[in-house]
Coordinates of N, CA, C and O in Angstrom, one line a residue:
M1 N -1.7 -17.0 -0.5 CA -2.0 -16.3 0.6 C -0.6 -16.4 1.0 O 0.2 -16.5 0.2
V2 N -0.7 -15.3 2.2 CA 0.8 -14.9 2.9 C 0.8 -16.1 3.5 O 0.5 -17.4 4.5
N3 N 2.2 -16.3 3.6 CA 2.5 -17.4 4.4 C 2.8 -16.9 5.6 O 3.5 -15.8 6.7
E4 N 2.4 -17.9 6.7 CA 1.8 -17.7 8.2 C 3.1 -18.3 8.3 O 3.8 -17.4 10.2
E5 N 4.5 -19.4 8.2 CA 5.0 -18.6 9.0 C 6.1 -17.3 8.8 O 6.2 -17.1 7.5
N6 N 6.7 -17.7 10.0 CA 8.0 -16.2 10.8 C 6.8 -14.8 10.0 O 8.0 -13.4 9.4
T7 N 5.3 -14.4 10.0 CA 4.9 -13.4 9.2 C 4.8 -12.2 10.7 O 4.0 -13.3 11.5
D8 N 4.8 -11.9 11.0 CA 4.6 -10.8 11.5 C 3.1 -9.7 11.6 O 3.0 -8.5 11.0
W9 N 2.2 -10.7 12.0 CA 0.9 -10.1 11.1 C 0.7 -9.2 12.0 O 0.2 -7.8 11.9
G10 N 1.7 -7.9 13.0 CA 1.2 -6.7 14.0 C 1.7 -5.5 13.0 O 1.6 -4.1 12.9
K11 N 2.4 -5.9 11.3 CA 3.5 -5.2 11.5 C 3.2 -5.4 10.1 O 3.4 -6.6 8.9
S12 N 3.1 -3.8 9.1 CA 2.2 -4.6 7.4 C 2.7 -2.9 6.8 O 2.9 -2.0 7.3
V13 N 3.3 -3.3 5.3 CA 3.5 -1.8 5.1 C 3.5 -1.6 3.0 O 2.2 -3.1 2.9
A14 N 3.4 -0.9 2.4 CA 3.1 -1.3 1.4 C 3.4 0.6 1.0 O 4.2 0.9 1.1
G15 N 2.9 0.5 -0.2 CA 4.4 1.2 -1.5 C 3.8 1.6 -2.4 O 2.6 1.5 -3.3
I16 N 3.1 3.6 -2.5 CA 2.3 3.9 -3.9 C 3.9 4.1 -4.7 O 4.4 4.8 -4.2
V17 N 3.9 3.4 -6.2 CA 4.5 3.6 -7.3 C 4.4 4.6 -8.2 O 3.2 4.0 -8.3
I18 N 5.0 5.8 -8.6 CA 4.6 6.2 -10.0 C 5.5 6.4 -11.4 O 6.5 6.6 -10.5
K19 N 5.0 6.6 -12.1 CA 5.8 6.3 -13.1 C 5.3 6.9 -14.5 O 3.9 6.4 -14.4
E20 N 6.0 7.6 -14.4 CA 5.6 8.6 -16.0 C 3.6 9.7 -15.7 O 2.9 8.6 -16.2
S21 N 3.5 9.6 -13.7 CA 2.0 10.0 -14.0 C 1.2 8.1 -13.9 O 0.0 9.4 -13.9
K22 N 1.8 7.0 -14.1 CA 0.3 6.2 -14.2 C 1.5 6.0 -12.0 O 2.5 5.6 -11.9
V23 N 0.2 5.2 -11.8 CA 0.8 4.6 -10.3 C 0.4 3.4 -10.8 O -0.8 2.8 -11.5
L24 N 1.2 2.2 -9.8 CA 1.1 0.6 -9.7 C -0.1 -0.1 -9.1 O -0.1 0.2 -8.0
L25 N -0.4 -0.5 -8.8 CA -2.1 -1.2 -8.2 C -2.4 -2.4 -8.2 O -2.2 -3.4 -9.4
V26 N -2.5 -3.3 -7.7 CA -2.9 -4.4 -7.7 C -4.5 -4.3 -7.4 O -4.6 -4.0 -7.0
R27 N -5.0 -5.4 -7.7 CA -6.6 -6.5 -8.5 C -6.5 -6.6 -6.2 O -6.1 -8.5 -6.6
H28 N -7.3 -7.3 -5.5 CA -6.9 -8.1 -4.3 C -8.2 -9.3 -4.4 O -9.7 -8.6 -4.6
T29 N -7.9 -10.2 -4.5 CA -8.8 -11.0 -5.2 C -9.1 -12.4 -2.9 O -9.9 -12.9 -3.1
Y30 N -9.0 -11.3 -1.9 CA -9.8 -11.9 -0.5 C -9.6 -11.0 0.1 O -9.6 -9.9 0.4
G31 N -10.9 -10.9 1.6 CA -11.1 -10.3 2.0 C -11.7 -9.6 1.8 O -12.1 -9.6 1.0
A32 N -11.8 -8.0 2.6 CA -13.3 -6.5 2.5 C -12.5 -6.3 1.5 O -13.3 -5.7 0.2
G33 N -11.2 -6.4 0.9 CA -10.6 -5.8 -0.6 C -11.0 -6.5 -1.8 O -10.5 -5.9 -2.7
K34 N -11.5 -7.6 -1.9 CA -11.7 -8.4 -2.8 C -12.3 -7.7 -3.8 O -13.7 -7.9 -3.4
G35 N -11.7 -7.5 -5.6 CA -11.7 -7.0 -6.7 C -11.3 -5.8 -6.6 O -12.6 -5.1 -7.9
K36 N -10.9 -4.7 -5.7 CA -10.6 -3.5 -5.1 C -9.2 -3.7 -6.0 O -8.4 -4.4 -5.9
L37 N -9.0 -2.2 -6.4 CA -7.2 -1.8 -6.5 C -7.3 -1.0 -5.9 O -7.3 -0.3 -5.7
I38 N -6.1 -2.0 -4.6 CA -4.9 -1.0 -4.0 C -3.4 -1.2 -4.3 O -3.4 -1.4 -4.4
I39 N -2.8 -0.4 -3.5 CA -1.1 -0.2 -3.7 C -1.0 -1.7 -3.4 O -1.5 -1.7 -1.9
P40 N 0.6 -1.8 -3.7 CA 0.7 -3.4 -3.6 C 1.3 -3.2 -1.6 O 1.4 -2.4 -1.7
G41 N 1.3 -4.1 -1.2 CA 1.8 -4.1 -0.7 C 1.2 -5.9 1.3 O 0.9 -6.2 0.4
G42 N 1.2 -5.7 2.1 CA 1.8 -5.9 3.2 C 2.1 -7.3 4.4 O 3.0 -6.1 5.0
Y43 N 2.3 -7.8 5.2 CA 2.5 -8.2 6.0 C 4.5 -8.6 6.5 O 4.7 -9.0 5.4
M44 N 5.4 -8.0 7.9 CA 5.9 -8.0 7.4 C 6.9 -9.3 7.8 O 5.6 -10.0 8.5
K45 N 8.2 -10.1 7.8 CA 8.0 -11.1 8.0 C 9.3 -10.9 9.7 O 9.4 -9.4 9.6
L46 N 9.3 -11.4 10.7 CA 10.2 -11.4 11.3 C 11.2 -10.9 11.2 O 12.4 -11.1 10.8
N47 N 11.8 -9.8 12.2 CA 13.8 -9.6 12.1 C 13.6 -8.5 10.1 O 14.4 -8.2 9.9
E48 N 12.3 -8.4 9.8 CA 12.6 -7.1 8.8 C 12.2 -6.6 8.7 O 11.1 -5.6 9.0
T49 N 13.4 -4.9 8.1 CA 13.2 -4.2 8.1 C 11.9 -3.0 7.3 O 11.7 -4.0 6.7
P50 N 10.8 -2.1 8.2 CA 10.1 -1.7 7.4 C 10.5 -1.9 5.2 O 9.6 -1.7 4.6
T51 N 11.5 -1.2 5.6 CA 12.0 -0.4 4.3 C 12.1 -2.1 3.3 O 11.7 -2.0 2.2
D52 N 13.1 -2.6 3.7 CA 13.0 -5.0 3.5 C 11.8 -5.3 2.6 O 11.9 -5.4 1.6
A53 N 10.7 -4.8 3.3 CA 9.9 -5.6 3.2 C 8.7 -4.8 2.4 O 8.3 -5.8 1.5
V54 N 8.7 -3.7 2.6 CA 8.1 -3.0 1.3 C 9.2 -3.6 -0.3 O 7.7 -3.5 -1.5
K55 N 9.7 -3.7 -0.2 CA 10.5 -3.8 -1.7 C 10.2 -5.4 -1.6 O 10.5 -5.9 -3.0
R56 N 10.6 -6.2 -0.7 CA 9.5 -7.6 -1.3 C 8.0 -8.1 -1.3 O 8.0 -8.2 -2.6
E57 N 7.2 -7.4 -0.8 CA 5.7 -7.2 -1.1 C 5.8 -6.9 -2.1 O 5.1 -7.9 -3.4
I58 N 6.2 -5.5 -2.6 CA 5.9 -5.4 -3.9 C 6.6 -6.0 -5.5 O 6.0 -6.9 -6.2
L59 N 7.7 -7.1 -5.0 CA 8.7 -8.0 -6.0 C 7.7 -9.0 -5.8 O 6.7 -9.2 -7.3
E60 N 7.1 -8.9 -4.9 CA 6.3 -10.6 -5.0 C 4.9 -10.1 -5.3 O 5.1 -10.9 -6.3
E61 N 4.7 -9.3 -5.3 CA 3.2 -9.1 -5.6 C 2.3 -8.9 -7.4 O 1.8 -8.9 -8.0
T62 N 4.0 -7.7 -7.3 CA 3.9 -7.2 -8.6 C 5.1 -8.2 -9.9 O 5.0 -7.3 -11.9
G63 N 5.9 -8.3 -9.6 CA 6.9 -8.4 -10.5 C 8.1 -7.3 -11.2 O 8.1 -7.0 -11.7
V64 N 7.4 -5.2 -9.8 CA 8.4 -4.4 -10.5 C 9.1 -4.5 -9.3 O 9.1 -5.0 -8.0
T65 N 10.6 -3.7 -8.5 CA 11.7 -3.6 -8.5 C 11.3 -2.5 -8.2 O 11.7 -1.0 -9.2
V66 N 11.6 -2.0 -7.0 CA 11.2 -0.6 -6.5 C 12.6 -0.3 -5.4 O 13.1 -1.2 -4.6
E67 N 12.8 1.2 -5.2 CA 13.9 1.6 -4.2 C 12.9 2.3 -3.2 O 12.1 3.5 -3.9
P68 N 12.2 2.0 -2.1 CA 11.7 2.7 -1.4 C 11.9 3.9 -1.3 O 13.3 4.2 -0.7
L69 N 11.3 5.3 -0.3 CA 11.6 6.9 -1.1 C 11.3 7.6 0.7 O 12.0 7.6 1.3
E70 N 9.9 8.0 0.6 CA 9.2 8.8 1.9 C 8.2 7.7 2.3 O 7.8 6.9 1.9
V71 N 8.3 8.8 3.9 CA 7.3 7.2 4.8 C 5.9 8.5 4.7 O 6.3 9.7 4.2
V72 N 5.1 8.1 4.0 CA 3.7 8.9 3.6 C 2.3 8.9 4.4 O 1.7 9.6 4.0
G73 N 2.5 7.5 4.9 CA 0.9 7.8 5.5 C 1.2 6.6 6.5 O 1.9 5.0 6.7
I74 N 0.9 6.8 7.7 CA 0.5 5.6 8.4 C -0.7 5.7 9.2 O -1.4 6.4 9.9
R75 N -0.5 4.5 9.7 CA -2.4 4.4 10.0 C -1.9 2.8 11.0 O -1.3 2.3 11.6
F76 N -2.9 3.1 12.2 CA -2.8 2.5 14.0 C -3.4 2.1 13.5 O -4.7 2.5 13.7
N77 N -3.9 1.2 15.3 CA -5.1 0.9 15.3 C -5.0 0.2 16.2 O -3.6 0.4 16.8
F78 N -5.8 -0.7 17.6 CA -4.9 -1.4 18.6 C -4.0 -1.7 18.8 O -4.1 -2.6 19.5
K79 N -4.4 -2.9 17.3 CA -3.6 -4.3 17.5 C -2.3 -4.3 16.4 O -1.7 -5.5 16.8
D80 N -2.2 -3.1 14.9 CA -1.8 -3.1 14.2 C -1.1 -2.0 14.1 O -1.6 -1.1 14.5
W81 N 0.4 -1.6 12.9 CA 0.6 -0.5 12.8 C 0.2 -1.1 10.9 O 0.7 -2.0 10.7
Y82 N 0.3 -0.2 9.9 CA 1.1 -0.2 8.7 C 1.6 1.4 8.7 O 0.9 2.4 8.6
V83 N 2.5 1.0 7.6 CA 3.5 2.0 7.2 C 3.2 2.5 5.5 O 3.3 0.9 4.7
I84 N 2.9 3.5 5.5 CA 3.3 3.6 3.8 C 4.0 4.6 3.2 O 4.2 5.8 3.8
F85 N 4.5 3.4 2.4 CA 6.0 4.7 1.7 C 5.7 5.4 0.4 O 5.0 4.0 -0.3
T86 N 5.9 6.0 -0.3 CA 6.3 6.4 -1.9 C 7.8 5.4 -2.1 O 8.9 5.2 -1.6
A87 N 7.9 5.1 -3.7 CA 9.1 3.6 -4.2 C 9.1 4.1 -5.2 O 8.1 4.7 -5.7
K88 N 10.5 4.6 -5.6 CA 10.8 5.0 -6.9 C 11.1 3.6 -7.8 O 11.5 2.3 -7.5
Y89 N 10.2 3.2 -8.6 CA 9.9 2.1 -9.9 C 12.0 2.5 -10.2 O 12.6 3.5 -10.8
I90 N 12.3 1.1 -10.3 CA 13.9 0.4 -10.3 C 13.6 0.1 -12.0 O 13.9 -0.3 -13.1
G91 N 12.8 -1.3 -12.6 CA 12.4 -2.2 -13.3 C 11.5 -2.6 -13.8 O 10.9 -3.3 -11.7
G92 N 10.5 -4.0 -14.5 CA 10.1 -4.7 -14.0 C 8.7 -5.0 -14.9 O 8.3 -3.2 -15.2
E93 N 8.3 -5.7 -15.3 CA 6.8 -5.7 -15.6 C 6.2 -5.4 -14.9 O 6.0 -6.5 -14.5
A94 N 4.9 -4.7 -15.1 CA 3.9 -5.0 -13.8 C 3.1 -6.9 -14.5 O 2.0 -6.5 -15.3
Q95 N 2.5 -7.7 -13.4 CA 2.2 -9.2 -13.6 C 1.7 -9.1 -12.5 O 2.6 -9.3 -10.8
S96 N 0.4 -10.1 -12.3 CA -0.6 -10.6 -11.1 C 0.3 -11.6 -10.4 O 1.3 -12.4 -10.9
D97 N 1.0 -11.8 -9.0 CA 1.2 -13.3 -9.0 C 0.1 -14.2 -8.4 O 0.8 -14.7 -8.3
G98 N -1.4 -13.6 -9.3 CA -1.6 -15.6 -9.2 C -2.3 -15.6 -8.6 O -2.7 -16.9 -8.1
D99 N -2.5 -15.3 -6.8 CA -2.6 -15.8 -5.5 C -3.0 -14.3 -5.3 O -4.0 -14.2 -5.3
E100 N -2.7 -13.4 -4.5 CA -3.2 -12.0 -3.5 C -4.2 -11.2 -4.4 O -4.2 -10.6 -4.1
N101 N -3.6 -11.8 -5.7 CA -4.3 -10.3 -6.5 C -4.4 -11.1 -8.1 O -4.2 -11.8 -8.1
S102 N -5.5 -10.4 -8.8 CA -5.6 -10.8 -10.2 C -5.5 -10.1 -11.4 O -5.1 -10.3 -12.4
E103 N -4.3 -8.6 -10.6 CA -3.5 -8.7 -12.0 C -2.9 -7.2 -10.7 O -3.2 -6.5 -10.0
A104 N -2.0 -7.1 -11.8 CA -0.8 -5.5 -11.3 C -1.2 -4.8 -12.7 O -1.2 -5.4 -13.7
V105 N -1.7 -3.9 -12.8 CA -1.6 -2.3 -13.6 C -0.7 -1.6 -12.8 O -1.1 -1.0 -12.5
W106 N -0.8 -0.9 -14.0 CA -0.6 0.6 -14.0 C -2.2 1.9 -14.7 O -1.9 1.8 -15.6
I107 N -2.0 1.9 -13.5 CA -3.4 3.6 -14.1 C -2.6 5.3 -13.8 O -2.4 5.8 -12.7
D108 N -2.9 5.6 -14.0 CA -3.3 6.9 -14.6 C -3.3 7.8 -13.3 O -4.7 7.4 -12.4
I109 N -2.3 7.9 -12.4 CA -2.9 9.1 -11.1 C -4.5 9.7 -10.5 O -5.2 9.1 -9.0
N110 N -4.2 10.4 -11.1 CA -5.5 11.0 -11.3 C -6.6 10.2 -11.9 O -7.7 11.0 -10.5
E111 N -7.2 9.2 -12.4 CA -8.3 8.3 -12.5 C -8.3 7.6 -11.3 O -9.5 7.1 -11.3
A112 N -7.2 7.2 -10.9 CA -7.2 5.4 -10.2 C -8.4 6.9 -9.1 O -8.5 5.9 -7.8
V113 N -7.3 7.9 -8.4 CA -8.5 8.2 -6.7 C -9.9 9.1 -7.5 O -10.3 9.2 -6.0
T114 N -10.7 8.3 -8.9 CA -12.5 9.1 -8.7 C -13.1 7.2 -9.3 O -13.9 7.7 -9.0
R115 N -11.4 6.7 -8.9 CA -12.7 5.5 -10.3 C -13.3 4.6 -8.5 O -13.1 4.1 -7.3
A116 N -14.2 3.4 -8.8 CA -15.1 3.4 -7.7 C -15.2 1.9 -6.9 O -14.7 1.0 -6.3
D117 N -13.6 1.0 -8.1 CA -13.1 0.4 -7.6 C -11.5 0.7 -6.8 O -10.7 -0.3 -6.6
V118 N -11.3 1.7 -6.1 CA -10.4 2.1 -6.0 C -10.9 2.7 -4.4 O -11.6 3.3 -4.4
P119 N -10.5 1.8 -3.8 CA -11.4 1.8 -2.3 C -10.7 3.3 -1.2 O -10.3 4.3 -2.0
D120 N -11.6 3.7 -1.0 CA -10.9 5.4 -0.3 C -9.8 5.5 0.4 O -8.7 6.4 0.4
L121 N -9.3 5.0 1.5 CA -8.0 4.6 2.2 C -6.8 4.7 1.1 O -6.3 5.9 0.7
T122 N -6.5 3.9 -0.3 CA -5.7 3.9 -1.2 C -5.9 5.8 -2.1 O -5.2 6.2 -2.5
Q123 N -7.6 6.7 -1.9 CA -7.4 7.5 -2.7 C -7.2 8.3 -2.2 O -6.6 9.5 -2.5
K124 N -7.2 7.8 -0.9 CA -6.8 9.6 -0.1 C -5.3 9.3 -0.3 O -4.6 10.4 -0.2
L125 N -4.8 8.3 0.2 CA -3.1 8.1 -0.1 C -2.3 9.3 -1.2 O -2.2 9.4 -1.6
L126 N -3.1 8.6 -1.9 CA -3.2 8.6 -3.0 C -3.1 10.5 -4.1 O -2.4 11.1 -4.0
I127 N -4.4 10.6 -3.5 CA -4.4 12.9 -3.6 C -2.9 13.6 -2.4 O -3.2 14.2 -3.0
S128 N -3.5 12.4 -1.5 CA -1.9 13.3 -0.6 C -0.9 12.8 -1.5 O 0.5 14.2 -1.2
V129 N -0.5 11.8 -1.9 CA 0.7 12.3 -2.9 C 0.9 13.4 -3.9 O 1.8 14.3 -4.7
I130 N -0.4 13.3 -4.5 CA -0.8 14.4 -5.1 C -0.9 15.9 -5.2 O 0.1 16.6 -5.8
D131 N -1.3 16.2 -4.3 CA -1.7 17.4 -4.0 C 0.4 17.9 -3.0 O 0.3 19.2 -2.9
N132 N 0.7 17.0 -2.5 CA 1.8 18.1 -1.2 C 3.1 17.6 -2.2 O 4.1 17.8 -1.2
N133 N 3.0 16.5 -3.3 CA 4.5 16.4 -3.6 C 5.8 15.4 -2.2 O 7.2 15.8 -2.1
G134 N 5.3 14.8 -1.4 CA 5.8 14.3 0.1 C 6.5 14.2 1.1 O 7.0 14.6 1.5
K135 N 5.8 15.9 0.9 CA 6.1 16.5 2.5 C 4.9 16.9 2.7 O 4.6 18.0 3.1
G136 N 6.1 16.4 4.5 CA 5.4 16.0 5.6 C 4.0 15.5 5.8 O 2.9 15.3 5.1
F137 N 3.7 15.5 7.5 CA 2.2 14.4 7.6 C 1.3 15.4 7.6 O 1.2 16.9 7.9
K138 N 0.0 14.8 7.2 CA -1.2 15.8 8.7 C -2.5 14.7 8.0 O -2.0 13.5 8.5
D139 N -3.1 14.7 9.5 CA -4.4 13.8 9.7 C -5.5 13.4 8.3 O -5.8 15.2 8.4
I140 N -5.7 12.5 8.5 CA -6.9 12.2 7.2 C -7.4 11.4 7.7 O -7.5 10.5 8.3
P141 N -8.3 12.1 8.1 CA -10.5 12.0 8.3 C -10.8 10.6 7.6 O -10.3 10.3 6.8
Y142 N -10.6 9.4 8.8 CA -10.6 7.6 7.7 C -12.0 6.4 8.8 O -10.8 6.7 9.8
D143 N -12.1 6.7 8.7 CA -13.1 5.6 9.2 C -13.3 3.9 9.3 O -14.0 3.9 8.1
G144 N -12.4 3.5 9.3 CA -12.2 2.2 9.5 C -12.9 1.2 10.6 O -12.1 0.1 10.8
S145 N -13.7 1.9 11.0 CA -13.7 0.5 12.1 C -14.2 0.2 12.8 O -14.6 0.0 13.6
E146 N -14.7 -0.4 11.7 CA -16.2 -1.4 11.4 C -15.1 -2.6 12.1 O -16.1 -3.8 13.6
K147 N -14.5 -3.1 12.4 CA -14.1 -4.6 13.3 C -12.4 -4.1 13.8 O -13.1 -4.9 14.5
N148 N -12.3 -3.8 13.4 CA -10.9 -3.4 14.5 C -10.8 -2.1 15.2 O -9.6 -2.5 16.1
G149 N -11.2 -1.6 15.7 CA -11.8 -0.8 17.1 C -11.6 1.0 16.0 O -11.0 0.6 14.5
P150 N -11.3 2.3 16.5 CA -10.6 3.0 16.0 C -9.0 2.9 15.0 O -9.2 2.8 15.8
F151 N -9.3 3.8 13.6 CA -8.4 3.8 13.0 C -7.4 5.9 13.2 O -8.4 5.9 13.6
S152 N -5.8 5.7 13.3 CA -5.6 7.1 13.0 C -5.2 6.8 11.6 O -4.3 5.3 11.3
L153 N -4.6 7.6 10.9 CA -4.2 7.6 9.5 C -3.5 9.1 10.0 O -4.2 9.5 9.5
Y154 N -2.5 9.1 9.3 CA -1.9 10.0 9.0 C -1.1 10.2 7.4 O -0.2 9.2 7.1
G155 N -1.3 11.1 6.5 CA -0.4 11.3 5.7 C 0.1 12.4 5.2 O 0.3 13.9 6.7
L156 N 0.2 13.1 4.7 CA 1.3 14.2 3.8 C 0.1 15.5 3.4 O -1.4 15.7 3.5
K157 N 0.8 16.2 3.4 CA -0.4 18.0 4.4 C -0.4 17.9 2.8 O 0.3 18.0 1.5

């Protein structure tokens, strides 16, 4: 689980890594996303940049090295924010971290957006990337308000 020391609980990041038409996803082991395949990411550390955090989080969770490219989504609520990047695959073999996820897998991106074990938010972000090649933002309806109040999600046009 997340090391509580040096964690900035108000800021989190994630990365959409695509290699040969496949997206890197991890099967979450806890919380609301338990058992679901999501894009890798997590909380930033204090004094860490979002780009450094997404590189670190993806490497820690999957063993894959990436280089962040474009910001493709931002979610805000009353207590925190979440920034989603596309990220270029640099190297490494996808493998579970044995803690926060039970598997790290490459799945055809078009299959990922139809699977029942891929949550709505991940599907909407992937569809934005598929449809728009990383150009611009638009408001994407997303209701994640059960716990933390209203959310706004902005993704690609």
